[in-house]
Coordinates of C-alpha atoms and ligand atoms in Angstrom, one line a residue:
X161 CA -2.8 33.4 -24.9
X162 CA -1.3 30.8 -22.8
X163 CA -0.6 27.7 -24.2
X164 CA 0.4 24.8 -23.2
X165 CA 3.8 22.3 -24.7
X166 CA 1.2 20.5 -26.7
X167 CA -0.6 24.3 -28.0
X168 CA -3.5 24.0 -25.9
X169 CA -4.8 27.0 -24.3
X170 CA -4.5 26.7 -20.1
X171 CA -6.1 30.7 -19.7
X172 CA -8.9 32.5 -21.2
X173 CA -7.2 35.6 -21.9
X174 CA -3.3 36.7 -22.0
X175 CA -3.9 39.9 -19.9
X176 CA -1.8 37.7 -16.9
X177 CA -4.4 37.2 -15.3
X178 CA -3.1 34.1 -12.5
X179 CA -5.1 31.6 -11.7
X180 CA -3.5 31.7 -8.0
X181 CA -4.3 35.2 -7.5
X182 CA -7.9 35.3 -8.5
X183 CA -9.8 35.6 -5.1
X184 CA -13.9 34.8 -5.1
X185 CA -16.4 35.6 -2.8
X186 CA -18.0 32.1 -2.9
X187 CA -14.3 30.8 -2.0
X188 CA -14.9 28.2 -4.4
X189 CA -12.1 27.9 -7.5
X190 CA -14.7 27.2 -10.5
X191 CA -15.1 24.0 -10.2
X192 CA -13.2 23.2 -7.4
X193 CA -16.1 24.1 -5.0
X194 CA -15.1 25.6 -1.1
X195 CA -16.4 23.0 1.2
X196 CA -16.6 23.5 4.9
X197 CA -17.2 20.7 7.8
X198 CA -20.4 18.8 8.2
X199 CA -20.2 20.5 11.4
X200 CA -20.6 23.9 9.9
X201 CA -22.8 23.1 7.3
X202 CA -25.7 21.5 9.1
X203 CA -26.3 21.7 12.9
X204 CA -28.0 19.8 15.8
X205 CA -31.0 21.5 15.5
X206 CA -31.5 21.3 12.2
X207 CA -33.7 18.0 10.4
X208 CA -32.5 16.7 7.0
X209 CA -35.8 14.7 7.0
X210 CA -39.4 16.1 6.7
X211 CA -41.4 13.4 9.0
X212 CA -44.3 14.0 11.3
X213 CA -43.1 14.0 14.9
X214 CA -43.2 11.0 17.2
X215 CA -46.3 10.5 19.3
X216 CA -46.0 10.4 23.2
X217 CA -44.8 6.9 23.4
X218 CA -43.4 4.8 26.4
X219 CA -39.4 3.4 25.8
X220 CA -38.4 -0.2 25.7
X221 CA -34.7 0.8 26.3
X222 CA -35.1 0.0 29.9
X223 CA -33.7 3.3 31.2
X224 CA -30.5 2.8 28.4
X225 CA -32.0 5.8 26.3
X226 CA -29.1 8.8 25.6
X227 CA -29.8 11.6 27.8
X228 CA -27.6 14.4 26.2
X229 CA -28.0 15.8 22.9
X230 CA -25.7 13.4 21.0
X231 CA -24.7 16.9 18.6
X232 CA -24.9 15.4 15.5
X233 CA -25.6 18.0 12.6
X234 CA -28.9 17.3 10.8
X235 CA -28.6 17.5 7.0
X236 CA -30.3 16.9 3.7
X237 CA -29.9 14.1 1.4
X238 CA -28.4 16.4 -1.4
X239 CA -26.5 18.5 1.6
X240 CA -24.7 15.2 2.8
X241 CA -24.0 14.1 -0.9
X242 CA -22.5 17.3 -2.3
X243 CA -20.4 17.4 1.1
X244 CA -19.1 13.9 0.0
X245 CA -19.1 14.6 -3.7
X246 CA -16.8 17.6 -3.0
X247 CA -14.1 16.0 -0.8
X248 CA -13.7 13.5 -3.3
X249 CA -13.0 16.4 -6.0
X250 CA -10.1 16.8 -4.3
X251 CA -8.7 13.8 -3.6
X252 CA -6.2 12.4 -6.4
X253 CA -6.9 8.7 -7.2
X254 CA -5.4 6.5 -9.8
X255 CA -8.5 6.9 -11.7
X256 CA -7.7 10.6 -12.1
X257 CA -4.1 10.1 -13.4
X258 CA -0.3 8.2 -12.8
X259 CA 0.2 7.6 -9.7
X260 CA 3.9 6.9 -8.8
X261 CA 4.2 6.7 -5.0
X262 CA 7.3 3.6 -4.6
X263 CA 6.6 0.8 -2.7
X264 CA 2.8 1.1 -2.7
X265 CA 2.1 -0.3 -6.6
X266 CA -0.6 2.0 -7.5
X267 CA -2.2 0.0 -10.4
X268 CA -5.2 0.6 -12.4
X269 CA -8.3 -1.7 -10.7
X270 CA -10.3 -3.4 -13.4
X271 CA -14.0 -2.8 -13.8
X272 CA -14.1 -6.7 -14.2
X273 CA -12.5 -7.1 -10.6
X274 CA -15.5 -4.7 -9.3
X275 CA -18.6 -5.9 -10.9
X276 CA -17.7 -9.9 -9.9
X277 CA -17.1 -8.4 -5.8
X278 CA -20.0 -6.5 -6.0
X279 CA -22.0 -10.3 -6.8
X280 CA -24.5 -10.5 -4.3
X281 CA -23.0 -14.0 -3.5
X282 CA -20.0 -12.5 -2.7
X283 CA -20.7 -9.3 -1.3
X284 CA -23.7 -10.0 0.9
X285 CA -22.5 -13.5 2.7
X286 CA -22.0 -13.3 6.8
X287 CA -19.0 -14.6 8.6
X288 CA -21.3 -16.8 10.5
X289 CA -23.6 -18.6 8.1
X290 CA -23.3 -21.7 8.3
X291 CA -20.5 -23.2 5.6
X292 CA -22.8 -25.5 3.7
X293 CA -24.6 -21.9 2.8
X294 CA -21.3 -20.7 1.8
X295 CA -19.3 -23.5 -0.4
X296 CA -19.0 -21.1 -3.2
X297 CA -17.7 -18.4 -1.4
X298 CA -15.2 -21.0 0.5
X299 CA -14.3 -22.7 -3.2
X300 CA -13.0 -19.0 -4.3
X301 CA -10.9 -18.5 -1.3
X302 CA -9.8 -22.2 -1.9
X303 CA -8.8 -21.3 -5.6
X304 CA -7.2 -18.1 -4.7
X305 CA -5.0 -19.9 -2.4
X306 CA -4.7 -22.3 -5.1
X307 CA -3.1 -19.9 -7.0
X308 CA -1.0 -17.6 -5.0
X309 CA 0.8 -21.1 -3.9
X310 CA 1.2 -21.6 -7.7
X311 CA 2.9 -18.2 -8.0
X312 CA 5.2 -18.5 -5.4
X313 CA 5.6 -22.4 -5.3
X314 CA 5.3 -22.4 -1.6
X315 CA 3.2 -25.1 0.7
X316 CA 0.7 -23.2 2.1
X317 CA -1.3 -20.1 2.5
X318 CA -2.8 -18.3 5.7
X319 CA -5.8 -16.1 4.3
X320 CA -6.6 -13.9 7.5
X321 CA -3.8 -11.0 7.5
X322 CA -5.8 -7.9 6.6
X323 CA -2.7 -5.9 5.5
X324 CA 1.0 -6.4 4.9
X325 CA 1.9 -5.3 8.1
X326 CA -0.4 -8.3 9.5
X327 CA 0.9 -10.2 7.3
X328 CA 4.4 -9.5 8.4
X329 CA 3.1 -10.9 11.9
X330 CA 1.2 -13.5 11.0
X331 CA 4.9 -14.9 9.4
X332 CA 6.6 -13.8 12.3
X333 CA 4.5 -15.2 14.8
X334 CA 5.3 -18.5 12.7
X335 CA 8.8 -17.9 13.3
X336 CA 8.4 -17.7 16.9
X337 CA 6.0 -20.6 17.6
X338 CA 8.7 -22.2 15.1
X339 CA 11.3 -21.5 17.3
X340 CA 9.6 -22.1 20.6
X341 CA 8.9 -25.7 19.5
X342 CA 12.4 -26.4 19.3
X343 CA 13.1 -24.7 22.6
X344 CA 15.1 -22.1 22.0
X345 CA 12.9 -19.0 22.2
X346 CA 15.2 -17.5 24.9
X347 CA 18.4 -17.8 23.0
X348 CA 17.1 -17.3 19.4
X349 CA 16.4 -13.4 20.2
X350 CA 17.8 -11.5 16.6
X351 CA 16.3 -10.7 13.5
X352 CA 18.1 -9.2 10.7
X353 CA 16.6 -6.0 8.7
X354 CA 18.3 -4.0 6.4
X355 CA 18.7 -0.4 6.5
X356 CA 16.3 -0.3 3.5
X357 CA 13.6 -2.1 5.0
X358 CA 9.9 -1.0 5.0
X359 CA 9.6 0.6 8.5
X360 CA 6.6 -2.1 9.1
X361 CA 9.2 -4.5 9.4
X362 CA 11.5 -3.7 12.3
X363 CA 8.0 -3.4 14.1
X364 CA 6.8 -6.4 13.0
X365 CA 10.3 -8.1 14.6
X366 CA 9.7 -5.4 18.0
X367 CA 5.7 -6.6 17.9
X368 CA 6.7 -9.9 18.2
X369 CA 9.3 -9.3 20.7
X370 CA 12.9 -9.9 19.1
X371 CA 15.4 -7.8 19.0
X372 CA 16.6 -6.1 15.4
X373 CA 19.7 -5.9 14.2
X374 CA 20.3 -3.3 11.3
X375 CA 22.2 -4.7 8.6
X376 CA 23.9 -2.3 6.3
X377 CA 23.6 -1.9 2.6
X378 CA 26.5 -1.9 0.5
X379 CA 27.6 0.3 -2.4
X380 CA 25.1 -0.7 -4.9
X381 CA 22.4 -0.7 -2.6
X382 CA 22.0 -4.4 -2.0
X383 CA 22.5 -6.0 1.3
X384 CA 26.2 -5.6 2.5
X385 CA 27.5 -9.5 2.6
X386 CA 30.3 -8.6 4.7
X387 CA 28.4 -7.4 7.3
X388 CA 25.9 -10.5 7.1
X389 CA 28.3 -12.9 7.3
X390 CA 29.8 -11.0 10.3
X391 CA 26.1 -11.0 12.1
X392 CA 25.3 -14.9 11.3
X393 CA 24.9 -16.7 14.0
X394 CA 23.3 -18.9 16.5
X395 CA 21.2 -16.4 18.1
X396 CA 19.9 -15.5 14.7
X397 CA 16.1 -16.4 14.8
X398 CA 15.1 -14.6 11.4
X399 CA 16.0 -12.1 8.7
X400 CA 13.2 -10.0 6.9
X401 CA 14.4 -8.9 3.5
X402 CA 12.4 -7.4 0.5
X403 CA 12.8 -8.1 -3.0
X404 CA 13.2 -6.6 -5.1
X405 CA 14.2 -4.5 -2.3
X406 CA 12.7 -0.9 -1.6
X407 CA 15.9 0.5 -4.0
X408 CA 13.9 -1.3 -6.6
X409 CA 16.8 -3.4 -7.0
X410 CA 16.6 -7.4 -7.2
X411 CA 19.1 -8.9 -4.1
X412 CA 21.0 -10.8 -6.6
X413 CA 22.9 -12.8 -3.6
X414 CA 19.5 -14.0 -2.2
X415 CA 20.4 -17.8 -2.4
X416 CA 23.7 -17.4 -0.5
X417 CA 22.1 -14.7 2.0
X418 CA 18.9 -17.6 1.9
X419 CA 21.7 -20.3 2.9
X420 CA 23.9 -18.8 5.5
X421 CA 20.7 -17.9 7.7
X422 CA 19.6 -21.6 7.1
X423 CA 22.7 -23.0 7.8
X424 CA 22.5 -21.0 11.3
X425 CA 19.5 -22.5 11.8
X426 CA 17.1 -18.9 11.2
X427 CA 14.5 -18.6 9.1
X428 CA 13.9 -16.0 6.0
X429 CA 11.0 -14.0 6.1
X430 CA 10.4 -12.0 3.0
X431 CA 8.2 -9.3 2.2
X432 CA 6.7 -9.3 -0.7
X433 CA 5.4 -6.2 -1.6
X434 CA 7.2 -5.7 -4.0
X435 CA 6.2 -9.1 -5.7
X436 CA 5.1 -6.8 -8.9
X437 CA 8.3 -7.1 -10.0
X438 CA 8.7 -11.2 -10.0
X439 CA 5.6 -12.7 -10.4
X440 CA 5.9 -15.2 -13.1
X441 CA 9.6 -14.7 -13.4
X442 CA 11.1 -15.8 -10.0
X443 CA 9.4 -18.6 -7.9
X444 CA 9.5 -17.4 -4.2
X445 CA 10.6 -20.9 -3.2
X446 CA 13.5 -21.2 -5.0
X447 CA 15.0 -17.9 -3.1
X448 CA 14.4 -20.4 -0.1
X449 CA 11.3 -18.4 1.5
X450 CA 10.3 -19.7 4.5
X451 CA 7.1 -16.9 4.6
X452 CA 6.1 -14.4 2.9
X453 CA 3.4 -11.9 2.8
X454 CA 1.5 -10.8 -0.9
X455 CA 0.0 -7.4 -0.4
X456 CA -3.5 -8.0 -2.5
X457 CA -4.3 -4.3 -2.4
X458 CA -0.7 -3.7 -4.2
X459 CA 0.0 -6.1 -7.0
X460 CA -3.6 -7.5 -7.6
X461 CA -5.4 -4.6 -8.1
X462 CA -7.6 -4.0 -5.3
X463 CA -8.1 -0.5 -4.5
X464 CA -5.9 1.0 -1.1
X465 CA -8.4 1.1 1.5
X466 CA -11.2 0.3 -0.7
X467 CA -14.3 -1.1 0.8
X468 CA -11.9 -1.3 3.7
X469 CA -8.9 -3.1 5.2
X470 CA -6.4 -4.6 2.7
X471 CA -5.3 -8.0 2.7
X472 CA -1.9 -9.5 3.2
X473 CA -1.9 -13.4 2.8
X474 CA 1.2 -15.2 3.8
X475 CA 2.5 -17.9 1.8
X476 CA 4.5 -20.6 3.9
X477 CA 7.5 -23.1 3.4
X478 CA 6.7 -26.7 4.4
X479 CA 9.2 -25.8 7.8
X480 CA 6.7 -23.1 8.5
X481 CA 3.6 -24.3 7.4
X482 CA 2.1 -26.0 10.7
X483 CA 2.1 -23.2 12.4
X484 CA -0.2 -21.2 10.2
X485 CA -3.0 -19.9 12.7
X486 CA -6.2 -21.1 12.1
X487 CA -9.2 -20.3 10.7
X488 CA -8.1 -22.4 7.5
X489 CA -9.7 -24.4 4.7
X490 CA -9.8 -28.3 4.2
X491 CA -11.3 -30.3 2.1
X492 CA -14.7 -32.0 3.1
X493 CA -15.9 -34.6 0.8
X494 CA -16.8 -33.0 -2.1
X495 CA -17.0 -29.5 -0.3
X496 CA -15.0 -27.0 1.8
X497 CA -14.8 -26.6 5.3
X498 CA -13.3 -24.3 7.8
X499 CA -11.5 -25.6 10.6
X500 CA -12.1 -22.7 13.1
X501 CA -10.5 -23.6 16.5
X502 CA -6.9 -24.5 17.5
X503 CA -8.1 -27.4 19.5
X504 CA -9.8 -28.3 16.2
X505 CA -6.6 -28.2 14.4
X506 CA -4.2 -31.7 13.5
X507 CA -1.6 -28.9 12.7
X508 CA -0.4 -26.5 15.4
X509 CA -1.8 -23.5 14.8
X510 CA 0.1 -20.2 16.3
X511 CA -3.6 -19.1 17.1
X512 CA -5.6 -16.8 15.5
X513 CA -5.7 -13.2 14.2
X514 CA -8.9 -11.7 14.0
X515 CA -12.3 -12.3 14.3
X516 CA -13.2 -13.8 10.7
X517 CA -11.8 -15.5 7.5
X518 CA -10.3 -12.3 5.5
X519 CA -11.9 -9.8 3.4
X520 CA -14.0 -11.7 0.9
X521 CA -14.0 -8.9 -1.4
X522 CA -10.1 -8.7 -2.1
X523 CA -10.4 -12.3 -2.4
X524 CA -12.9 -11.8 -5.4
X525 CA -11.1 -9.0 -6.9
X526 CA -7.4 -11.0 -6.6
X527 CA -8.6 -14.2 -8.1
X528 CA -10.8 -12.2 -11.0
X529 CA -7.3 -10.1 -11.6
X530 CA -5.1 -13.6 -11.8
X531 CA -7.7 -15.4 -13.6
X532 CA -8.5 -12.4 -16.5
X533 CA -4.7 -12.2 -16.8
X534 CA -3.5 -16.1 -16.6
X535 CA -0.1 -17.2 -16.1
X536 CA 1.4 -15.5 -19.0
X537 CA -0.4 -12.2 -18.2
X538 CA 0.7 -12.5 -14.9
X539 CA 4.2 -13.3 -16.3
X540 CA 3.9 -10.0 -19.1
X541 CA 2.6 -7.8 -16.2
X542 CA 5.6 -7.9 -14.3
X543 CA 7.9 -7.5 -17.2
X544 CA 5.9 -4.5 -18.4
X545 CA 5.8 -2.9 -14.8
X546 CA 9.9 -3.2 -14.9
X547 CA 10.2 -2.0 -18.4
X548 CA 8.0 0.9 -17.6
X549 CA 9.9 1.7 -14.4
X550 CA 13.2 1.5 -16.5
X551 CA 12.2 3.7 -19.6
X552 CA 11.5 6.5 -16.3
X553 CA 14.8 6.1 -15.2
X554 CA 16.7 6.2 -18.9
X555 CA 14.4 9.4 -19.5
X556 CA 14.6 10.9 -16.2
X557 CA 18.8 10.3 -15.9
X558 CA 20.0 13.1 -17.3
X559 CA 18.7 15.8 -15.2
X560 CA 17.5 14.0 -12.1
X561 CA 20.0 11.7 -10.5
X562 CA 19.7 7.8 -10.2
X563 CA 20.7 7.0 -6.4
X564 CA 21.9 3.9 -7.9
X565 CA 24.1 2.7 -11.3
X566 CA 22.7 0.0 -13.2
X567 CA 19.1 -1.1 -14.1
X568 CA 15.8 -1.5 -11.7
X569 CA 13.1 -3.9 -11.1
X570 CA 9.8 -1.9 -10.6
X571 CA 10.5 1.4 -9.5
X572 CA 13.2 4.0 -10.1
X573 CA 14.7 5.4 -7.3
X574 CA 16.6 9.1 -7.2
X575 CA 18.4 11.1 -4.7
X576 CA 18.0 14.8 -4.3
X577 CA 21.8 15.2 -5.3
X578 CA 20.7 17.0 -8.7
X579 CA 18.7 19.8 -6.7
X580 CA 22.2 20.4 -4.8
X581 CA 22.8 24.2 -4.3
X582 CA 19.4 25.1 -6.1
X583 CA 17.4 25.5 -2.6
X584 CA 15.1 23.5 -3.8
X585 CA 14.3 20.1 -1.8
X586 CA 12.6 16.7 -2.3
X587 CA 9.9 18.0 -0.6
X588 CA 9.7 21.6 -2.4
X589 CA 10.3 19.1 -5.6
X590 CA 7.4 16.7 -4.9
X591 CA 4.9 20.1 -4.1
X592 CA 5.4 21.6 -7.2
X593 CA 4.6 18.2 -9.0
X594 CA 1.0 18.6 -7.3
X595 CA 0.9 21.7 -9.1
X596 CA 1.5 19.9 -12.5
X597 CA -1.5 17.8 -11.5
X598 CA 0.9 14.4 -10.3
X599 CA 0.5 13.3 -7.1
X600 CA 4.7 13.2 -6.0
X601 CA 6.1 9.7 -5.4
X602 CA 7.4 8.2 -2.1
X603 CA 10.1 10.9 -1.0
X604 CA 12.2 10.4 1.6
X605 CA 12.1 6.6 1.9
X606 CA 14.3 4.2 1.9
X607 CA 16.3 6.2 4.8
X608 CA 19.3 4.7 3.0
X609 CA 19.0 7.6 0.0
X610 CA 19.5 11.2 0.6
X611 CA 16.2 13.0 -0.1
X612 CA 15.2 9.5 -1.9
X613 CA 12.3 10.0 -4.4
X614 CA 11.2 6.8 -5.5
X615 CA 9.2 6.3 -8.4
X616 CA 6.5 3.4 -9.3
X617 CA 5.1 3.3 -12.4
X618 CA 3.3 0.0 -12.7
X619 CA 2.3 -1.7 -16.2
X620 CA -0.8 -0.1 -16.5
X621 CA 0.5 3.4 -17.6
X622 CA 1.3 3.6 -21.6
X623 CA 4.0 5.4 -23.4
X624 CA 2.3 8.8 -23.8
X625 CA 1.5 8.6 -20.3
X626 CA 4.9 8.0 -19.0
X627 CA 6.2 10.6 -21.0
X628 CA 4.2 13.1 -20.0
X629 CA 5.1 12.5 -16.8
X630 CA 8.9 12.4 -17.4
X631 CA 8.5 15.9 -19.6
X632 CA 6.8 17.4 -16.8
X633 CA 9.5 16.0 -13.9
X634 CA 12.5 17.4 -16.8
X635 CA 10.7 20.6 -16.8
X636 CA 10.6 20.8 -13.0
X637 CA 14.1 19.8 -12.9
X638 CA 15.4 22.3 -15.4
X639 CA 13.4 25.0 -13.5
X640 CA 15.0 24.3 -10.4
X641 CA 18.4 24.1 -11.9
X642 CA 17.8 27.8 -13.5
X643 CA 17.7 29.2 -10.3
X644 CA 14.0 29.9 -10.7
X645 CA 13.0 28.3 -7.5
X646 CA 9.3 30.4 -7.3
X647 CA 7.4 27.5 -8.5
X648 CA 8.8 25.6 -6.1
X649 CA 9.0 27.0 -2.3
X650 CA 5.3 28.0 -1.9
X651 CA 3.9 24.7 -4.0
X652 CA 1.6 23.7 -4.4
X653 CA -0.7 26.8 -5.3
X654 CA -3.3 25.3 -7.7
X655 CA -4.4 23.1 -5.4
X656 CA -7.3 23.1 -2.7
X657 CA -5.1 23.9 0.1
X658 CA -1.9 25.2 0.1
X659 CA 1.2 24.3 2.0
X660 CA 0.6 22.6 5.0
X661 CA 2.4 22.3 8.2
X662 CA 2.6 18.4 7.9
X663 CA 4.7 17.7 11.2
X664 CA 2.3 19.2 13.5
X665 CA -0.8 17.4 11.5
X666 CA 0.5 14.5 12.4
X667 CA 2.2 15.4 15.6
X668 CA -1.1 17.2 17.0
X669 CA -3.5 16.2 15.4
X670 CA -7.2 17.5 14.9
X671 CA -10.0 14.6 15.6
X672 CA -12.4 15.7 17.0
X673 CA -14.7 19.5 15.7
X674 CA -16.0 21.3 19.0
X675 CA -17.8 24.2 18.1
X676 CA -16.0 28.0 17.9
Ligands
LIG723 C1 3.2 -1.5 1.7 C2 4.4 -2.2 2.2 C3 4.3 -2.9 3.5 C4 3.1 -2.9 4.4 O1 1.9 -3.2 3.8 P1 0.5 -2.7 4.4 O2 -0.6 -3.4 3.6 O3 0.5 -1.2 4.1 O4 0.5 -3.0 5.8 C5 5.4 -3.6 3.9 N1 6.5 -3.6 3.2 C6 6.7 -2.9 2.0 C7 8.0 -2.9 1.3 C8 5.6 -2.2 1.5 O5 5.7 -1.5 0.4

């Protein structure tokens, strides 16, 4: 019988019988059920409701009503729930196992975090009710800010951004009106990324029209000083630099690199994605931040995407801090109020970003993560996420290869150097982890490592977990390094769908069903 490394059974019988081979006539894979489209389950004509029909009656649409057939397919209650059910079967989620992908912080989300959002207080309140019906819900976005200025010891906070990437602009577009102020928006045209950088930010600088200059890393995968010093100068309106950057390594000369942008008059924009790393340990404005953006879907536990857009508050240095755009909090007597319009404003507000104040259910989900943790849980949860990260890359060293000497912050980060000559690539690598039931970590990026595999951990996963996960990535390793590359070119086969052409999913894409 087939066993397992810890002696379980994983098959039935030991006839050979594989798993992958076994064809059924339901196309279902026991309890992985086959699930077609809406589409081709239910259809137009069909009713998922059993309701007498509608007596001749005269419209009130004033000649607006929908002519065609809108196509929709009609379907039952349980039709439309086992569709949903079923998709989600085959989704991986962090609640189904680690999760390493770098540079997104996949942590475990609280139950705690959930039940307070889901407070009727919290969850049910409208954008436009009036504020003295909403001074709870204003004092929690006042406390959150509250504390992420706490954690990064900076002057102010802009709530709005709904992701990083918004977040990246909202800083940015600081910068700029910054910049414009003084009068020198036509001579203050270059922003300085590294090589490393997050692709979000050379569009961030593009979005908010300067022109990006690539700075280089250097051999231990840090920011090449050289070349800084040799890019410094007047025309220098910003650098955007992550850290710990997306090596997973902490820019140990971030106070001189800080300095000489200063000094040239520029500001620093940092991303701060990777703030799982620091918080507690490194206040953002001693690095001398000017903005910075916390991603809350990443280190404070909301769900990616859940209950939908993230949020990416941006924390702001007193030179910055005028210009945050507006809608924004002050105090009003013993209450909160929201000051809504630039004209409004005694600061000078950039503008604004969207329609309403942020996404009240991140907020809720941040502030009960901070506040259940406190400023020493805070402080252990970064330390634990880096010592997780590290005791992957001591374990994982001798058969995969670090793309860098020395210790990391948060995540481990490996080229594809130990799979040379094996014909087996990141990508073939990362496949065949889906068929040990892992969803692969970020491959390919940072463009600065060849066939980069980058490896997040977070603090939430425990020592059996981790190794586990370093056993199965040894095994994988070993395999490929045998010469035995058949669990690895068609990977993944135990899962729902096989391999797929990913370039022309994204390139061509599929949106829209039309029938046959
Ligand atoms: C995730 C991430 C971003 C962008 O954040 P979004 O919320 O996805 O827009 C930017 N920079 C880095 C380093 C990131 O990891």
């Amino acid at each position: 019988m087939a066993m397992n490394s810890t002696g379980r059974p994983t098959a039935p019988t030991g006839d050979g019988a594989r798993a992958e081979d076994l064809k059924t006539f339901s196309g279902s894979r026991g309890l992985m059920q086959q699930e077609p489209l809406l589409h081709e389950v239910g259809a137009p004509e069909k009713c998922g409701v059993d309701l007498p029909c509608v007596p001749k009656h005269t419209s009130r649409l004033g000649g607006l009503e929908r002519e065609e057939v809108i196509g929709l397919p009609g379907l039952s209650e349980p039709e439309a729930l086992r569709h949903y059910v079923r998709l989600s079967q085959r989704n991986y989620a962090i609640d189904l196992g680690l999760y390493p992908l770098g540079s997104c912080t996949m942590k475990h989300n609280p139950r705690l975090n959930e039940k307070l959002a889901r407070l009727p207080g919290f969850a049910d309140v409208h954008p436009l009710q009036p504020q003295s019906t909403v001074q709870g819900a204003l004092g929690l976005m006042a406390e959150l800010s509250h504390w992420l200025m706490a954690i990064t010891g900076m002057d102010a906070v802009a709530l709005s951004p709904k992701a990083g990437a918004h977040g990246e602009w909202c800083g940015m577009m600081c910068v700029r009106a910054a910049i414009e102020e003084r009068g020198e928006l036509d001579t203050r045209r270059r922003v300085l990324v590294p090589q490393s950088a997050h692709g979000t930010n050379p569009a961030t600088a593009a979005a908010c029209g300067f022109e990006i200059d690539e700075l280089p890393a250097d051999a231990t995968g840090r920011v090449d000083m050289d070349a800084l010093r040799s890019k410094i100068g007047p025309d220098v309106a910003a650098i955007m630099l992550t850290n710990p950057n997306t090596c997973g390594l902490f820019e140990r000369d971030i106070r001189e690199i800080s300095d000489l942008v200063h000094d040239a008059g520029g500001y620093f924009y940092c991303d701060g994605a990777n703030l799982n790393a620091i918080m507690g340990k490194t206040r953002v404005r001693d690095l001398g931040v000017d903005a910075m953006h916390i991603n809350l879907h990443k280190t404070f536990s909301t769900p990616h995407g859940g209950g939908g857009p993230g949020a990416g508050p941006v924390v702001l240095s007193d030179r910055l801090s005028t210009y945050a755009p507006v809608p924004y909090l002050v105090r009003d007597g013993e209450g909160w109020a929201l000051v809504e319009e630039v004209a409004q404003a005694k600061a000078k507000p950039f503008g604004r970003m969207s329609a309403f104040h942020g996404q009240m259910g991140m907020f809720v989900r941040a502030l009960a993560y901070m506040m259940s943790h406190g400023a020493d849980g805070l402080r252990q949860v970064s330390e634990d996420a880096v010592l997780n990260a590290n005791y992957l890359l001591a374990r994982l060293s001798d058969e995969m290869s670090p793309a860098y000497d020395g210790l990391c912050m948060h995540e481990a980060l490996f080229d594809d150097a130990f799979l040379k000559d094996t014909g087996v690539t990141t990508l073939d690598f990362a496949k065949a982890m889906i068929d040990e039931g892992y969803h692969p970590m970020t491959m390919y990026f940072p463009l600065v490592v060849h066939g980069a595999m980058l490896i997040e951990p977070t603090e939430t996963e425990s020592r059996e977990s981790l190794n586990r996960f370093a056993d199965s990535l040894i095994s994988l390793a070993k395999l490929a390094k045998s010469g035995d590359t058949s669990r690895f070119t068609n990977a993944p086969t135990l899962a729902p769908l096989r391999r797929l052409d990913e370039t022309r999913a994204a390139r061509t894409p599929v949106l829209r069903w039309r029938e046959g």
